[in-house]
Coordinates of C-alpha atoms in Angstrom, one line a residue:
M1 CA 80.5 93.6 113.8
T2 CA 84.3 93.8 113.8
L3 CA 84.2 95.9 110.6
T4 CA 81.6 98.3 112.0
I5 CA 83.5 98.8 115.3
I6 CA 86.9 99.4 113.6
C7 CA 85.5 101.7 110.9
L8 CA 83.5 103.7 113.4
V9 CA 86.4 104.2 115.8
A10 CA 88.7 105.1 112.9
F11 CA 86.2 107.7 111.6
L12 CA 85.6 109.4 115.0
A13 CA 89.2 109.2 116.2
S14 CA 90.6 110.7 112.9
G15 CA 88.2 113.6 113.1
L16 CA 89.0 114.4 116.7
T17 CA 92.8 114.0 116.3
F18 CA 93.2 117.5 114.8
F19 CA 92.2 119.1 118.1
S20 CA 92.8 116.7 120.9
G21 CA 95.9 115.8 122.9
F22 CA 95.7 112.3 121.7
G23 CA 95.6 110.8 118.2
L24 CA 94.1 108.2 116.0
G25 CA 96.4 105.5 117.3
T26 CA 95.3 106.1 120.9
L27 CA 91.7 105.1 120.1
L28 CA 92.3 102.7 117.2
L29 CA 94.9 100.4 118.9
P30 CA 92.5 99.2 121.7
A31 CA 89.8 98.6 119.0
F32 CA 92.2 96.4 116.9
A33 CA 93.5 94.7 120.1
L34 CA 90.0 93.4 120.8
F35 CA 90.1 91.3 117.6
F36 CA 93.8 90.7 116.9
P37 CA 97.0 89.7 118.7
I38 CA 98.6 92.8 120.2
E39 CA 101.7 92.9 117.9
H40 CA 99.4 92.6 114.9
A41 CA 97.1 95.3 116.4
V42 CA 100.0 97.7 116.7
A43 CA 101.2 97.0 113.2
L44 CA 97.7 97.4 111.7
T45 CA 97.1 100.6 113.7
G46 CA 100.5 101.8 112.3
V47 CA 99.4 101.2 108.7
V48 CA 96.1 103.1 109.2
H49 CA 97.8 105.9 111.1
F50 CA 100.5 106.3 108.4
L51 CA 98.1 106.4 105.4
N52 CA 95.8 108.7 107.3
G53 CA 98.8 110.9 108.3
L54 CA 99.8 111.2 104.6
F55 CA 96.2 112.3 103.8
K56 CA 96.2 114.9 106.6
L57 CA 99.7 116.0 105.5
G58 CA 98.2 117.0 102.2
L59 CA 95.5 119.0 104.0
V60 CA 97.6 120.9 106.6
G61 CA 101.2 119.9 106.1
R62 CA 102.1 123.2 104.3
K63 CA 101.5 125.0 107.6
A64 CA 104.2 123.0 109.5
D65 CA 107.1 124.9 111.1
M66 CA 110.3 123.6 109.6
G67 CA 112.5 124.6 112.5
V68 CA 110.4 122.7 115.0
L69 CA 109.9 119.8 112.6
I70 CA 113.7 119.3 112.3
R71 CA 114.4 119.7 116.0
F72 CA 111.6 117.4 117.1
G73 CA 110.9 115.2 114.1
V74 CA 114.4 114.0 113.3
P75 CA 115.0 112.5 116.9
A76 CA 111.5 111.2 116.8
F77 CA 112.1 109.4 113.5
A78 CA 115.2 107.6 114.9
A79 CA 113.7 106.8 118.2
S80 CA 110.6 105.4 116.6
F81 CA 112.7 102.9 114.7
A82 CA 114.2 101.8 118.1
G83 CA 110.8 101.4 119.7
A84 CA 109.5 99.3 116.8
L85 CA 112.5 97.0 117.1
V86 CA 111.8 96.5 120.8
L87 CA 108.2 95.6 119.9
T88 CA 109.3 93.0 117.4
Q89 CA 111.8 91.5 119.9
L90 CA 109.2 91.3 122.6
A91 CA 106.8 89.6 120.3
D92 CA 109.2 86.6 119.9
V93 CA 109.6 86.1 123.7
P94 CA 107.7 83.0 125.0
P95 CA 104.8 83.4 127.4
I96 CA 105.6 84.0 131.0
A97 CA 102.4 82.6 132.5
S98 CA 99.0 81.0 131.5
Y99 CA 95.9 80.1 133.5
P100 CA 92.3 79.2 132.8
I101 CA 89.6 81.8 133.2
L102 CA 85.9 81.4 132.3
G103 CA 86.6 78.5 130.1
K104 CA 89.4 80.2 128.2
L105 CA 93.2 79.9 128.5
A106 CA 94.6 83.3 129.4
V107 CA 98.2 83.7 128.1
V108 CA 100.5 86.4 129.6
T109 CA 103.3 87.4 127.3
P110 CA 106.0 90.1 127.7
V111 CA 104.7 92.1 124.7
K112 CA 101.2 92.1 126.2
V113 CA 102.5 93.2 129.6
A114 CA 104.6 96.0 128.0
I115 CA 101.8 97.3 125.8
G116 CA 99.2 96.9 128.5
G117 CA 101.4 98.8 131.0
L118 CA 101.8 101.6 128.5
L119 CA 98.1 101.8 127.9
L120 CA 97.5 102.2 131.6
V121 CA 100.1 105.0 131.8
F122 CA 98.5 106.8 128.9
A123 CA 95.1 106.3 130.4
G124 CA 96.3 108.1 133.5
L125 CA 97.7 110.9 131.4
E126 CA 94.4 111.4 129.5
V127 CA 92.6 112.3 132.7
S128 CA 95.4 114.0 134.5
E129 CA 94.7 117.7 134.8
R130 CA 98.3 118.3 135.9
F131 CA 99.7 116.7 132.7
G132 CA 97.2 118.6 130.7
R133 CA 98.8 121.8 131.9
V134 CA 102.3 120.6 131.2
A135 CA 104.1 122.7 128.6
L136 CA 107.8 122.1 128.4
P137 CA 110.3 124.8 127.1
P138 CA 111.4 124.7 123.5
R139 CA 115.0 123.7 124.4
Y140 CA 113.6 120.3 125.3
L141 CA 112.2 119.6 121.8
P142 CA 114.8 117.0 120.9
V143 CA 114.2 115.2 124.1
G144 CA 110.5 115.3 123.4
G145 CA 111.1 113.9 119.9
V146 CA 113.0 110.9 121.4
L147 CA 110.3 110.1 123.9
S148 CA 107.4 110.6 121.5
G149 CA 109.1 108.6 118.8
F150 CA 110.1 105.7 121.0
F151 CA 106.7 105.2 122.5
G152 CA 105.1 105.8 119.1
G153 CA 107.2 103.0 117.7
L154 CA 106.6 100.7 120.6
A155 CA 102.9 101.1 121.2
G156 CA 101.7 103.8 118.7
M157 CA 101.2 106.2 121.6
Q158 CA 102.8 109.6 120.8
G159 CA 100.1 112.3 120.6
A160 CA 99.9 113.3 124.3
L161 CA 103.7 113.5 124.7
R162 CA 104.1 115.4 121.4
S163 CA 101.5 118.0 122.4
A164 CA 103.1 118.6 125.8
F165 CA 106.4 119.6 124.0
L166 CA 105.0 121.5 121.1
V167 CA 102.5 123.6 123.0
R168 CA 105.3 125.9 124.2
A169 CA 107.2 126.1 120.9
G170 CA 105.6 129.5 120.0
L171 CA 103.5 128.0 117.2
T172 CA 100.2 129.4 115.9
K173 CA 97.2 127.0 116.0
E174 CA 97.6 126.2 112.3
A175 CA 101.4 125.6 112.6
F176 CA 100.8 123.5 115.8
I177 CA 98.4 121.2 113.9
G178 CA 100.5 121.1 110.7
T179 CA 103.7 120.4 112.6
G180 CA 102.1 117.7 114.7
V181 CA 100.8 116.0 111.6
A182 CA 104.2 116.1 109.9
I183 CA 106.0 114.7 112.9
A184 CA 103.4 111.9 113.2
A185 CA 104.0 111.0 109.6
L186 CA 107.8 110.8 110.2
I187 CA 107.3 108.5 113.2
D188 CA 104.9 106.3 111.2
L189 CA 107.3 106.1 108.3
S190 CA 110.0 104.9 110.6
R191 CA 108.0 102.2 112.4
I192 CA 106.2 100.9 109.4
G193 CA 109.6 100.1 107.9
V194 CA 110.1 97.8 110.9
Y195 CA 106.6 96.4 111.1
S196 CA 106.6 95.6 107.3
A197 CA 108.6 92.3 107.8
E198 CA 106.0 91.1 110.4
L199 CA 103.1 92.2 108.2
R200 CA 104.6 90.3 105.2
S201 CA 105.0 87.2 107.2
Q202 CA 101.4 87.3 108.2
A203 CA 100.1 88.6 104.9
H204 CA 97.8 85.6 104.3
E205 CA 96.1 86.1 107.7
L206 CA 95.3 89.8 107.3
D207 CA 91.8 91.1 106.6
Y208 CA 92.5 93.5 103.8
G209 CA 88.8 94.5 103.5
L210 CA 88.9 95.5 107.2
L211 CA 92.1 97.4 106.7
A212 CA 90.8 99.2 103.7
G213 CA 87.6 100.1 105.5
A214 CA 89.5 101.5 108.5
V215 CA 91.8 103.6 106.2
L216 CA 88.8 105.0 104.2
S217 CA 86.9 105.7 107.4
A218 CA 89.9 107.6 108.8
F219 CA 90.2 109.6 105.6
A220 CA 86.6 110.6 105.9
G221 CA 87.0 111.6 109.6
A222 CA 90.1 113.6 108.8
F223 CA 88.4 115.5 106.0
L224 CA 85.3 116.3 108.0
G225 CA 87.3 117.1 111.1
N226 CA 89.5 119.6 109.3
R227 CA 86.5 121.2 107.7
Y228 CA 84.0 121.5 110.5
L229 CA 85.5 120.9 113.9
T230 CA 86.8 124.4 114.7
K231 CA 86.2 124.2 118.4
L232 CA 85.6 121.2 120.6
T233 CA 85.6 120.4 124.3
M234 CA 87.6 117.2 124.7
Q235 CA 87.2 116.5 128.5
H236 CA 84.4 113.9 128.3
V237 CA 85.9 112.3 125.2
Q238 CA 89.3 112.0 127.0
R239 CA 87.7 110.3 130.0
I240 CA 86.0 107.7 127.8
V241 CA 89.3 107.1 126.0
A242 CA 91.0 106.7 129.4
V243 CA 88.5 104.1 130.5
L244 CA 88.9 102.2 127.2
L245 CA 92.7 102.3 127.5
G246 CA 92.6 101.1 131.1
V247 CA 90.3 98.2 130.4
V248 CA 92.3 97.0 127.4
G249 CA 95.6 97.6 129.3
L250 CA 94.5 95.4 132.2
G251 CA 93.1 92.8 129.8
L252 CA 96.5 92.5 128.1
I253 CA 98.5 92.4 131.3
F254 CA 96.4 89.6 132.7
G255 CA 96.4 87.7 129.3
V256 CA 92.7 87.7 128.6
L257 CA 93.0 89.7 125.4

């Protein structure tokens, strides 16, 4: 059941990520969080997102705008490293509370509260019509890179913020998609470097079959999405995602996940 859910989410999310305001990580992180500790879920999501990003880079990366990539991507790369470091530090902080619920011990930790709070924020952004209309001027691209990179490193959430800044950068649809893919790859490269130590220390506990299945499913979704999804209405999908993010966010904050 775990393999089926993870692979299905990876396939669908990867296909939709070319055309939505959110990305693979937005959907895949809650799915991983249902089965793994949150710091492991973030790291595993980062691995799938990074490998899938390289695959997509081969598909559409040549269409990226180098000027925007430098102005947005370089700050994002540095800020992602900082966000990932914050995550690793929070993961080592002892629990702040625990209580029994339905025969289970719920443990509230700082990393769960931080990630859960961010999930709730991004759940609100997914359904916010006002945020959907936000398009910030190109002069704020470096600021957007810092924000998108930091939250990408901390929680894997970067797509919605990235889109808000890139949409007014004067890019064609093809350049918008290619540039977004290239920036996501830079952020993933930065945070994976930080996560790698945690992954190595937990190497014996990782389900490599599950990880491989998620990666291959994401590859398939990206290929089909790039080939067939030329126009898609995302409103209902975004609402479903918002509900999922909200439920998982509350579950983490109250220590039941």
